JSON list of C-alpha atoms in Angstrom, two decimals:
[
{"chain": "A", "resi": 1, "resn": "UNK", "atom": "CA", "xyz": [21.45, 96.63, -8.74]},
{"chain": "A", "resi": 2, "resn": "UNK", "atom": "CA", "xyz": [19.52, 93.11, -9.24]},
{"chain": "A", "resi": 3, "resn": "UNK", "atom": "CA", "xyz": [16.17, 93.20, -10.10]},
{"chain": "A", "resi": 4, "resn": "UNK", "atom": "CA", "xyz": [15.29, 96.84, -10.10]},
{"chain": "A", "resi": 5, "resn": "UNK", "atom": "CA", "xyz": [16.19, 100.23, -10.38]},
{"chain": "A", "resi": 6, "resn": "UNK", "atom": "CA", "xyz": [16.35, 102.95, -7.86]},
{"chain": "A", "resi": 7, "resn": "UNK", "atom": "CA", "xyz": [14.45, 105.32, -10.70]},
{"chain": "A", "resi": 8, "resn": "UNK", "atom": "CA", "xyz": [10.62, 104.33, -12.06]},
{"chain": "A", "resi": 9, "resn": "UNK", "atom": "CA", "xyz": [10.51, 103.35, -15.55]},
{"chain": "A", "resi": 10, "resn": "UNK", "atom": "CA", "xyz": [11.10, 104.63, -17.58]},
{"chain": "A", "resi": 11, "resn": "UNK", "atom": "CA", "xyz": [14.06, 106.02, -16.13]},
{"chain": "A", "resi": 12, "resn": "UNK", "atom": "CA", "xyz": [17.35, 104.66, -15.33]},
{"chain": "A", "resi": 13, "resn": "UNK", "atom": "CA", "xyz": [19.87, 105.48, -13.00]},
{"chain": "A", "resi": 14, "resn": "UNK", "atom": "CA", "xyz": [23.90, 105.45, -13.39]},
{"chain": "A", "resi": 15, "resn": "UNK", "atom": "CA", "xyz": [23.83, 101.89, -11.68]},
{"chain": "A", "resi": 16, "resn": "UNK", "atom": "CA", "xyz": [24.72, 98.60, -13.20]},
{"chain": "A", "resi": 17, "resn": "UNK", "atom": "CA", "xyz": [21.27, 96.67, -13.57]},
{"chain": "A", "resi": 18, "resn": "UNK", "atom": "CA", "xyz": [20.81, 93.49, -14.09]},
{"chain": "A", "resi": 19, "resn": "UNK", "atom": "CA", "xyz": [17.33, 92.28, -14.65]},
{"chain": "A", "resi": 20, "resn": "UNK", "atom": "CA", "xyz": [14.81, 90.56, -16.99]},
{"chain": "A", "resi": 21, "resn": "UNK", "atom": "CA", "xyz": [14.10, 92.30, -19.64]},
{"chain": "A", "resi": 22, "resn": "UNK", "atom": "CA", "xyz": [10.61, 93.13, -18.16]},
{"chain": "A", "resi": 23, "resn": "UNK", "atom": "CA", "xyz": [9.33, 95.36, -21.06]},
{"chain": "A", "resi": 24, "resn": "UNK", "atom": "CA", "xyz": [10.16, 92.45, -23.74]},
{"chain": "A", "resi": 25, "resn": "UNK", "atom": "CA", "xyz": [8.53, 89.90, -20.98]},
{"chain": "A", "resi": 26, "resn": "UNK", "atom": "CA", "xyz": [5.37, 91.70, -20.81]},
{"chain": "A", "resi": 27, "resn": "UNK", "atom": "CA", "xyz": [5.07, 91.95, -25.13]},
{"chain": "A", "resi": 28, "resn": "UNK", "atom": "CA", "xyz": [5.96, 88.50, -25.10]},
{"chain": "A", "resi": 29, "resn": "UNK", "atom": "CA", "xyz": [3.44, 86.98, -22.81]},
{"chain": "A", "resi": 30, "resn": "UNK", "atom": "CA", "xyz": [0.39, 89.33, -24.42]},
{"chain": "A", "resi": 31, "resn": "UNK", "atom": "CA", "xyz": [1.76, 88.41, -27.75]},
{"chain": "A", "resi": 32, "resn": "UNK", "atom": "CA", "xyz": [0.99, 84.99, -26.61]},
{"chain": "A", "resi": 33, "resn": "UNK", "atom": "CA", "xyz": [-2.38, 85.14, -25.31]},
{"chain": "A", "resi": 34, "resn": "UNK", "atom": "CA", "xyz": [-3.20, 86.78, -28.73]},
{"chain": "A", "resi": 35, "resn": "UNK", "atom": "CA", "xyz": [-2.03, 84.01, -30.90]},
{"chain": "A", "resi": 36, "resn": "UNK", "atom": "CA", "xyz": [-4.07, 81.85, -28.82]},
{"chain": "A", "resi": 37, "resn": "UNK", "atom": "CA", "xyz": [-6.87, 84.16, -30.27]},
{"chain": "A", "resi": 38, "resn": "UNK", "atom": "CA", "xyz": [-7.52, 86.34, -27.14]},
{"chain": "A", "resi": 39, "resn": "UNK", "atom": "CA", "xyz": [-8.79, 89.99, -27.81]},
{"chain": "A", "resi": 40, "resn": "UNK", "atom": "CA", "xyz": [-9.88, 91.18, -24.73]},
{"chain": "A", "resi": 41, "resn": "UNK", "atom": "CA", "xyz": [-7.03, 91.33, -22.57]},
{"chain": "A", "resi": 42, "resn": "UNK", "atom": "CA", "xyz": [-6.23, 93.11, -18.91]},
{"chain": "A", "resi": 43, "resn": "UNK", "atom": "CA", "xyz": [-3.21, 93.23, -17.36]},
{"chain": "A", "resi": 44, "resn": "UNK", "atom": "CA", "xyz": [-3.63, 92.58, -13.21]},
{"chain": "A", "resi": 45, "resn": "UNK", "atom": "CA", "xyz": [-1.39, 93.81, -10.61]},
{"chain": "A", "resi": 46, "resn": "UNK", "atom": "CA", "xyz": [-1.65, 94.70, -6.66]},
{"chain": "A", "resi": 47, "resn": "UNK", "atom": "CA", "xyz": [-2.04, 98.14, -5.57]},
{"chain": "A", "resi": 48, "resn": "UNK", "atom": "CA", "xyz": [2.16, 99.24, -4.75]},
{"chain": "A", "resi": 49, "resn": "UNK", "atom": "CA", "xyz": [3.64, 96.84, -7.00]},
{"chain": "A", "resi": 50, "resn": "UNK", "atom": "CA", "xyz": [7.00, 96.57, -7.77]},
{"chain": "A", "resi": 51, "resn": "UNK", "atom": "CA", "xyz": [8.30, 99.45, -10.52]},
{"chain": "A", "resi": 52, "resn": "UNK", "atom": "CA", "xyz": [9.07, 96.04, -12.44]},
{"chain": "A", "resi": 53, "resn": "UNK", "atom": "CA", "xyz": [5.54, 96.14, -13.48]},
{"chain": "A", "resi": 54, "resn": "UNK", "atom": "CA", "xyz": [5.60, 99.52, -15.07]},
{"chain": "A", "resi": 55, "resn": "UNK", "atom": "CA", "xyz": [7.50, 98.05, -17.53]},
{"chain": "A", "resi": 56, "resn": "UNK", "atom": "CA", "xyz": [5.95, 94.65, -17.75]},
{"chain": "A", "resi": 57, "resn": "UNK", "atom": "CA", "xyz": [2.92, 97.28, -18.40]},
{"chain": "A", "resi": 58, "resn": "UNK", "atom": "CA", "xyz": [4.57, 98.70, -21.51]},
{"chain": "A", "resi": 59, "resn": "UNK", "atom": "CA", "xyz": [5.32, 95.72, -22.89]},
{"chain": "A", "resi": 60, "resn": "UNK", "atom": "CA", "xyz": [1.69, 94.41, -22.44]},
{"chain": "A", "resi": 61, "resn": "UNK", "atom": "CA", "xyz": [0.61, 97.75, -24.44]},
{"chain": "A", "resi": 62, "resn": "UNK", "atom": "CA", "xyz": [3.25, 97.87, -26.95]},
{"chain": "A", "resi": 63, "resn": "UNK", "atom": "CA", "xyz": [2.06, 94.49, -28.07]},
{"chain": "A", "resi": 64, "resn": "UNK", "atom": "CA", "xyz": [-1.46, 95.53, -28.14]},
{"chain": "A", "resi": 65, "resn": "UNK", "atom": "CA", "xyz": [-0.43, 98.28, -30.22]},
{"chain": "A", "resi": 66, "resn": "UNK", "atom": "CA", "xyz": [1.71, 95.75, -32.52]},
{"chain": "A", "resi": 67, "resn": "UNK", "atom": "CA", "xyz": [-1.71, 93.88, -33.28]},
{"chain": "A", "resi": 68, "resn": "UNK", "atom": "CA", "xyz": [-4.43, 96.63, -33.42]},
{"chain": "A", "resi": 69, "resn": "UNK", "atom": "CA", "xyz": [-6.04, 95.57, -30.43]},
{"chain": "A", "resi": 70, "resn": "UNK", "atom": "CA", "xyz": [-7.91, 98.20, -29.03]},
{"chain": "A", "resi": 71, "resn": "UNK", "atom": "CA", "xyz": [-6.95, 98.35, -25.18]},
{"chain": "A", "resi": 72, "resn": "UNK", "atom": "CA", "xyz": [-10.42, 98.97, -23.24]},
{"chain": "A", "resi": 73, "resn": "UNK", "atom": "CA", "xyz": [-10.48, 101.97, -21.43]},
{"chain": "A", "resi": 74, "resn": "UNK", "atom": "CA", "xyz": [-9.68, 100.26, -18.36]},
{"chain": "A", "resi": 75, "resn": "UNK", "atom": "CA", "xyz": [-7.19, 97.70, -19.27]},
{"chain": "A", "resi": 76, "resn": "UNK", "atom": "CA", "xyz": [-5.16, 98.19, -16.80]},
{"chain": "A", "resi": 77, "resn": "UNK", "atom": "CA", "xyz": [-6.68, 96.72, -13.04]},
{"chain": "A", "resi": 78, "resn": "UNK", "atom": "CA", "xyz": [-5.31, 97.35, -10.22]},
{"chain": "A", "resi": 79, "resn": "UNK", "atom": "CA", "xyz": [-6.93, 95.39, -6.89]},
{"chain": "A", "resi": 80, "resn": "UNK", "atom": "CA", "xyz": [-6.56, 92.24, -4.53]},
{"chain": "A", "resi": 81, "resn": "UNK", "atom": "CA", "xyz": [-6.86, 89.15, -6.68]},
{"chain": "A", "resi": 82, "resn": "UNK", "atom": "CA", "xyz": [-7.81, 87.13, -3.10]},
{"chain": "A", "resi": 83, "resn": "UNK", "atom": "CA", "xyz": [-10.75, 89.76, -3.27]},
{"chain": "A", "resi": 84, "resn": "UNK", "atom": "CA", "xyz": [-13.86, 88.44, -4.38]},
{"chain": "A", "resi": 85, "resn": "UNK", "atom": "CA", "xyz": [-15.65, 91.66, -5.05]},
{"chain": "A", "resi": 86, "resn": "UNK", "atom": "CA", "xyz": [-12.42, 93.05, -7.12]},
{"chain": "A", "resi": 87, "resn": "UNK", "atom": "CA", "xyz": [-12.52, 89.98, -9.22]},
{"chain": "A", "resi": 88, "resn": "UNK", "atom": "CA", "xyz": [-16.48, 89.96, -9.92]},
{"chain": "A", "resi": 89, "resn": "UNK", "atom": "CA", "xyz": [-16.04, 93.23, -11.16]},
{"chain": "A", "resi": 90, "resn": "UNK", "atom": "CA", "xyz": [-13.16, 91.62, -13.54]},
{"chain": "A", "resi": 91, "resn": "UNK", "atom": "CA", "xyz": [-15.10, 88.74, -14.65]},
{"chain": "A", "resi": 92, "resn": "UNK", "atom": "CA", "xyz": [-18.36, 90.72, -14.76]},
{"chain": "A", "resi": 93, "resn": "UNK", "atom": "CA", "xyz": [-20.24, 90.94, -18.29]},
{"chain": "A", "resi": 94, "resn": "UNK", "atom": "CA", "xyz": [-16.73, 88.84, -19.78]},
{"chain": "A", "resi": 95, "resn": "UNK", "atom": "CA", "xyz": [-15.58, 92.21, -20.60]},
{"chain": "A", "resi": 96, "resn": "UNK", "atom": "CA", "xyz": [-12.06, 90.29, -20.82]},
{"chain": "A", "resi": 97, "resn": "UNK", "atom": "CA", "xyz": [-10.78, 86.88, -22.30]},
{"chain": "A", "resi": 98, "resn": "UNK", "atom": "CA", "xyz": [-7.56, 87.28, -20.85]},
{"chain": "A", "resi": 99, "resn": "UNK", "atom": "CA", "xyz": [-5.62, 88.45, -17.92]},
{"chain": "A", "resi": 100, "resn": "UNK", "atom": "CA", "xyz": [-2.29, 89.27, -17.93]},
{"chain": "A", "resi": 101, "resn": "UNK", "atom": "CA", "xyz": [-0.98, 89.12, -14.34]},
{"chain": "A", "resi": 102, "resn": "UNK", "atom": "CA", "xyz": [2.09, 91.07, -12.74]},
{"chain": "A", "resi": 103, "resn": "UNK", "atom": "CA", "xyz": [4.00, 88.11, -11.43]},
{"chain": "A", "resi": 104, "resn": "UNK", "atom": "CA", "xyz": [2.73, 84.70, -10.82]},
{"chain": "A", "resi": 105, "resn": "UNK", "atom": "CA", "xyz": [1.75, 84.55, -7.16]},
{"chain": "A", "resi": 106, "resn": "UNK", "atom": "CA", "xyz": [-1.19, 87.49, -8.25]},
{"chain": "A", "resi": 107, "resn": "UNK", "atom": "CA", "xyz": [-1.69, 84.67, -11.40]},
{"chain": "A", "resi": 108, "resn": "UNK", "atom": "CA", "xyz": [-2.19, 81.71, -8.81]},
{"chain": "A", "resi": 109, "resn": "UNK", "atom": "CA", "xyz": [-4.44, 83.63, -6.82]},
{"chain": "A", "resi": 110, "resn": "UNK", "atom": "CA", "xyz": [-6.39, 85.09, -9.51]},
{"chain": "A", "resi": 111, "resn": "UNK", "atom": "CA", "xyz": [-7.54, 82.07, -11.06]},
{"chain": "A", "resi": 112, "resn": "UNK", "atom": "CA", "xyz": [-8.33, 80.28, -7.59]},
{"chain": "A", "resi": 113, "resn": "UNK", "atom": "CA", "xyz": [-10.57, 83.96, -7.50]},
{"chain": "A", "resi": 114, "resn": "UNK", "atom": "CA", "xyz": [-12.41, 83.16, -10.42]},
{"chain": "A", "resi": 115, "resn": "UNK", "atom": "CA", "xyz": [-13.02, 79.55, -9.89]},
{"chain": "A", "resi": 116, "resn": "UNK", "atom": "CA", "xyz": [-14.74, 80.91, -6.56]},
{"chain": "A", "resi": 117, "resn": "UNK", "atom": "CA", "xyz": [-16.87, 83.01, -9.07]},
{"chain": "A", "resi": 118, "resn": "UNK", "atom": "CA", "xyz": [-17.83, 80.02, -10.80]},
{"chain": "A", "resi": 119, "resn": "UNK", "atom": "CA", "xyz": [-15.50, 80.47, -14.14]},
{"chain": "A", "resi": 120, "resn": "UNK", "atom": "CA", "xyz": [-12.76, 78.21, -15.33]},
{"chain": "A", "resi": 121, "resn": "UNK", "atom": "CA", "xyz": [-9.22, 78.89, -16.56]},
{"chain": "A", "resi": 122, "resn": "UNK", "atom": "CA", "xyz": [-8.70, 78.79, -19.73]},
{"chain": "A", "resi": 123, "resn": "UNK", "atom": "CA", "xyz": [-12.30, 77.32, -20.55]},
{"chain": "A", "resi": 124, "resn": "UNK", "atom": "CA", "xyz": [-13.52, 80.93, -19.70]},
{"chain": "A", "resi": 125, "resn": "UNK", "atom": "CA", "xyz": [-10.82, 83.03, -19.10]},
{"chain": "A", "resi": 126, "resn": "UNK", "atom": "CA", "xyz": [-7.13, 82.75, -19.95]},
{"chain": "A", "resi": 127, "resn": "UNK", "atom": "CA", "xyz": [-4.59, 83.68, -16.78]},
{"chain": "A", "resi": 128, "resn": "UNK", "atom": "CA", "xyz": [-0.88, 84.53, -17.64]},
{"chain": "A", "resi": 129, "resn": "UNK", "atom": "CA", "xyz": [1.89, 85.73, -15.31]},
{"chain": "A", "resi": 130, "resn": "UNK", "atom": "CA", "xyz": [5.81, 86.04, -14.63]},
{"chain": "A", "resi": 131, "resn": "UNK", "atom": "CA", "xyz": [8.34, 84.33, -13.13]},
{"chain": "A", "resi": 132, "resn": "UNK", "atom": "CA", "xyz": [7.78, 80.75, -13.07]},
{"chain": "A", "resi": 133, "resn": "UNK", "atom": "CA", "xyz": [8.15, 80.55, -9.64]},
{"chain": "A", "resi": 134, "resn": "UNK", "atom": "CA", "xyz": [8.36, 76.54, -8.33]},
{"chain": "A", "resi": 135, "resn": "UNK", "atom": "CA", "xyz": [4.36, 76.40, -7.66]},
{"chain": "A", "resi": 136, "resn": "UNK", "atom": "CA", "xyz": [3.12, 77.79, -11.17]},
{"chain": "A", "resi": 137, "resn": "UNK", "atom": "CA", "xyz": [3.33, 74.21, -12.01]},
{"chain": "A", "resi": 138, "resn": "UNK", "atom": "CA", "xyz": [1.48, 72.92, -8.58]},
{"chain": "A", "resi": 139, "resn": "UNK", "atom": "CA", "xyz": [-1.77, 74.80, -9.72]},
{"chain": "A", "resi": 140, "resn": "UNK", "atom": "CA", "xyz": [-4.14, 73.76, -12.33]},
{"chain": "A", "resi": 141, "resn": "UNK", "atom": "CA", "xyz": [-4.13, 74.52, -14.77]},
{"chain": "A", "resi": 142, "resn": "UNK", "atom": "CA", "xyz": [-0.53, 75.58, -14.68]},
{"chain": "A", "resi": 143, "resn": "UNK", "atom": "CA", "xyz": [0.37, 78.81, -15.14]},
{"chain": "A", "resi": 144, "resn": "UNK", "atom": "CA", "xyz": [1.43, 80.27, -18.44]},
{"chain": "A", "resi": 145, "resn": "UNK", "atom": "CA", "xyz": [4.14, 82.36, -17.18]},
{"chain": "A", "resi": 146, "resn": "UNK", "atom": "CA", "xyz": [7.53, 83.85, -18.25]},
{"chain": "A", "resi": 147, "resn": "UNK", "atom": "CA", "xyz": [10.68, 81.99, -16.93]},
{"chain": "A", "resi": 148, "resn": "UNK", "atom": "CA", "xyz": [13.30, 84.20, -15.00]},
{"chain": "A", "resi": 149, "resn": "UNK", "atom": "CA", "xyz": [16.22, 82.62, -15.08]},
{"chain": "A", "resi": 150, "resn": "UNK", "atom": "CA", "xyz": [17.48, 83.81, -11.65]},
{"chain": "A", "resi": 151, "resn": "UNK", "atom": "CA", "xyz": [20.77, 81.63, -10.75]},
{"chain": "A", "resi": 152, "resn": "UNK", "atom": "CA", "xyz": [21.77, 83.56, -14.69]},
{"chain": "A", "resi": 153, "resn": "UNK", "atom": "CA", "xyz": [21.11, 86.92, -12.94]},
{"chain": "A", "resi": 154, "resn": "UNK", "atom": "CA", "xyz": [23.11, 86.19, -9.75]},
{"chain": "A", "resi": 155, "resn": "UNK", "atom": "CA", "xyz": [25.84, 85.05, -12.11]},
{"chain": "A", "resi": 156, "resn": "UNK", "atom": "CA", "xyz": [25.54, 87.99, -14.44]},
{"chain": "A", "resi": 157, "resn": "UNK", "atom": "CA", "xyz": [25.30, 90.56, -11.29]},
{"chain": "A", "resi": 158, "resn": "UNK", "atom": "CA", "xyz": [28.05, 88.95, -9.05]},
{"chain": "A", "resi": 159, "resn": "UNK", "atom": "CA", "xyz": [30.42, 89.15, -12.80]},
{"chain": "A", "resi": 160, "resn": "UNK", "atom": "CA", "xyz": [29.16, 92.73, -13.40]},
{"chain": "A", "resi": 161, "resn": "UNK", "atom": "CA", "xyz": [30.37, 93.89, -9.79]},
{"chain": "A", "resi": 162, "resn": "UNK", "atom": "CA", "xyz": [33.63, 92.36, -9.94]},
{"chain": "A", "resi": 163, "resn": "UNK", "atom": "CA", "xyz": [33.90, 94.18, -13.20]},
{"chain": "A", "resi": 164, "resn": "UNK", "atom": "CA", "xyz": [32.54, 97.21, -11.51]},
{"chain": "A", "resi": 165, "resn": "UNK", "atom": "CA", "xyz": [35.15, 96.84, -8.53]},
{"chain": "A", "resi": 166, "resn": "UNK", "atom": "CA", "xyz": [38.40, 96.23, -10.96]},
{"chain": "A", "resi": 167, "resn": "UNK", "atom": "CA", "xyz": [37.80, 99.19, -13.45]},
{"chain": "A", "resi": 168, "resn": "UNK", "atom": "CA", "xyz": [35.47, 101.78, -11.59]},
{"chain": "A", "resi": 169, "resn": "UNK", "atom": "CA", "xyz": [35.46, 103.84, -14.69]},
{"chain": "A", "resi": 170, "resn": "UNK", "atom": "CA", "xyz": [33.80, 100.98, -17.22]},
{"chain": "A", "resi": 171, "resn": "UNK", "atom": "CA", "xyz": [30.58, 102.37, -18.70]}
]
């Protein structure tokens, strides 16, 4: 399997994966909004996201956790980042500094969001995602965002299953 599992994280299945290490993604990104002093951070993701995010979620909390940051009860934010009236309610009172997004296309849009609410990124609010697809550089600022080395995972996955295919019974 490349990318994801057929089970929700936690779980795994039998199947050769080969992925990013999602949950370690999502502690290293927060980690890195805290350093840069952030306290108040959400993580953002579309409503039927990928079961990659669960784990990027995890990650996200276990750094929390790591730092004695105190999530708020609703750290987690589920919603259209195109939708102004989600994103008002996200910006609303500066209940965050931060947002951690699920992948960088939600990042992109997110920040063009609140610059329609009349906030900057990172003057006001810091914007993080995952991937580093080609056009987190093309928007400004650029997006802070964690690199997926995809050509390494084709490699890795196209290795595994010849593995898989010569010795069926390898763990």
């Amino acid at each position: 399997l490349l990318d994801r599992d057929l089970v929700d994280f936690p779980k795994r299945s039998d199947f050769d994966l080969v992925c990013l290490d999602n949950m370690a993604s999502g502690y290293m990104v927060t980690e890195h909004l805290i350093k840069l002093g952030c306290k108040r951070i959400f993580f953002v993701a579309r409503p039927m996201s990928a079961p990659t995010v669960d784990a990027r979620i995890a990650g996200f909390r276990e750094a929390l956790v790591r730092h004695r940051i105190e999530a708020a009860p609703d750290w987690i934010r589920i919603g259209d980042p195109s939708d102004l009236k989600f994103v008002r309610s996200l910006v609303a009172g500066k209940q965050a500094d931060a947002f951690v997004c699920a992948n960088d296309n939600t990042a992109a849009l997110l920040m063009r969001s609140i610059e329609a609410c009349g906030f900057r990124t990172p003057k006001d609010f810091r914007v993080a995602g995952f991937d580093d697809v080609k056009y987190a550089t093309l928007v400004s600022p650029p997006i802070t965002t964690v690199h997926q080395h995809c050509l390494d995972l084709a490699t890795i996955a196209f290795r595994t299953m010849l593995e898989r295919l010569a010795e069926p019974a390898l763990p």
